[in-house]
Amino acid sequence: MFSVWISELAARSGASVATIKYYLREGLLPPGEATGATRAKYDDRHVARLKLVRALTEVAGMRLEQVRAVLEAMDDDSRSWHDAVGSAHRRLPPPTAAEPDPESAQRVQELLDRHGWELEPDSPHRATLAGALRSLAELGHSPCDEVLDVYAEAAATIAEHDVASIEAKDPTAATEHIVVSTLLLEPVLLTLRRIAQQNVSRRLS
Amino acid sequence: MFSVWISELAARSGASVATIKYYLREGLLPPGEATGATRAKYDDRHVARLKLVRALTEVAGMRLEQVRAVLEAMDDDSRSWHDAVGSAHRRLPPPTAAEPDPESAQRVQELLDRHGWELEPDSPHRATLAGALRSLAELGHSPCDEVLDVYAEAAATIAEHDVASIEAKDPTAATEHIVVSTLLLEPVLLTLRRIAQQNVSRRLS
């Protein structure tokens, strides 16, 4: 454990002193240990938190108020893996989506039922899925049930490995791991799909 | 084919007259058929384009300059499915990511090699993947090769179905279908992964 002034914290984290002061004012970074009226010292937990805020804004593309909600979820004491996942997810930004309609909401429920998945009636995931399905339908590109099932099965396979990798972690690091891996593996998954699409279409051309 | 004034176009598309005028000025919507110095009539192609722009901004969360690039890709005449996919992808916004480093770029190449995937050296997908892997490593949550392989295999399964659904389409609708389904099924995939994570963790709690 080291203890450094704000200028050294900037050097170690890659964030500017102005950015650090802004994060301190906004509560995104806990205060340092006061060593006088205007000076404070910072440690490795501050460096780690700064790297996390940067990854959430730059890699996951989140706005600062979303980052704040995610950090609050991470600092929660949750009683089980499941509570931790649910609590973290509720505070994550949804992939954006349009307003759902009853027909799309019904398709979502049928999809959940086919895969034996439970989901709270007020889960934000329902509106996200239904909104996307509604837009696809309105544009004339509604996916058939078979395509949705392929997506759901692929998601289930991935989630098994995600959760297994969470369980291998020290419990105190678990919520951070859920948040970081949920968010930062999302661009990985989307990009791999795009690469795979190119390769499949090349084979068929 | 109908032909209507701008007020009726607004009513049919759900966009305001002010928004439609803005899209016309910005070139996101082709001009209507002039019927005098200041009036023009619009048809069902304008309604379809307006719905698409709305879905790309509201569901896919794209900025207008990204929407413009996507529309240009859609209007391209491409010679093969593969060209169409590649051309559309190059103009899509990448999921955001940090700057890659050589070590992460090497991990990406090894991942591609393990799955027999080709990817141009200057593809934006390389930087997106490597940037995400770099951030995960810096935060201490680097995924192991096995996890990346699970993601890649799931992406490959999905892509087979994506491309099969493209091939079933009329060629003139193919590029639009690639763009719309690539972008609008992304929130579906990410949300299904989150739902599956909750269900797997519930089972294990």
Tab-separated table of C-alpha atoms in Angstrom, chain A residues 138-139, chain B residues 6 8-24 28-30 42-58 67 71:
chain	number	residue	atom	x	y	z
A	138	GLU	CA	-41.944	-2.042	-37.739
A	139	LEU	CA	-38.984	-2.040	-40.112
B	6	ILE	CA	-45.231	16.869	-45.133
B	8	GLU	CA	-49.354	13.784	-43.442
B	9	LEU	CA	-45.831	12.273	-43.643
B	10	ALA	CA	-45.363	13.360	-40.020
B	11	ALA	CA	-48.638	11.736	-38.997
B	12	ARG	CA	-47.788	8.459	-40.761
B	13	SER	CA	-44.193	8.191	-39.521
B	14	GLY	CA	-44.608	9.491	-35.969
B	15	ALA	CA	-41.841	12.087	-36.537
B	16	SER	CA	-42.590	15.811	-36.119
B	17	VAL	CA	-42.610	18.194	-39.105
B	18	ALA	CA	-39.612	19.995	-37.550
B	19	THR	CA	-37.676	16.715	-37.332
B	20	ILE	CA	-38.527	15.838	-40.942
B	21	LYS	CA	-37.335	19.251	-42.154
B	22	TYR	CA	-34.134	18.801	-40.190
B	23	TYR	CA	-33.497	15.341	-41.722
B	24	LEU	CA	-34.169	16.779	-45.206
B	28	LEU	CA	-30.827	11.825	-44.046
B	29	LEU	CA	-34.081	11.812	-45.996
B	30	PRO	CA	-34.215	12.199	-49.798
B	42	TYR	CA	-43.697	12.369	-50.093
B	43	ASP	CA	-44.371	8.643	-50.469
B	44	ASP	CA	-44.057	5.344	-48.634
B	45	ARG	CA	-40.281	5.240	-49.169
B	46	HIS	CA	-40.025	8.376	-47.038
B	47	VAL	CA	-42.109	6.770	-44.294
B	48	ALA	CA	-39.852	3.675	-44.348
B	49	ARG	CA	-36.675	5.783	-44.228
B	50	LEU	CA	-38.005	7.853	-41.324
B	51	LYS	CA	-38.787	4.701	-39.335
B	52	LEU	CA	-35.295	3.396	-40.020
B	53	VAL	CA	-33.592	6.623	-38.884
B	54	ARG	CA	-35.691	6.559	-35.725
B	55	ALA	CA	-34.807	2.932	-34.970
B	56	LEU	CA	-31.102	3.589	-35.510
B	57	THR	CA	-31.135	6.570	-33.152
B	58	GLU	CA	-33.538	5.247	-30.509
B	67	VAL	CA	-26.784	7.114	-39.131
B	71	LEU	CA	-27.477	4.960	-44.848
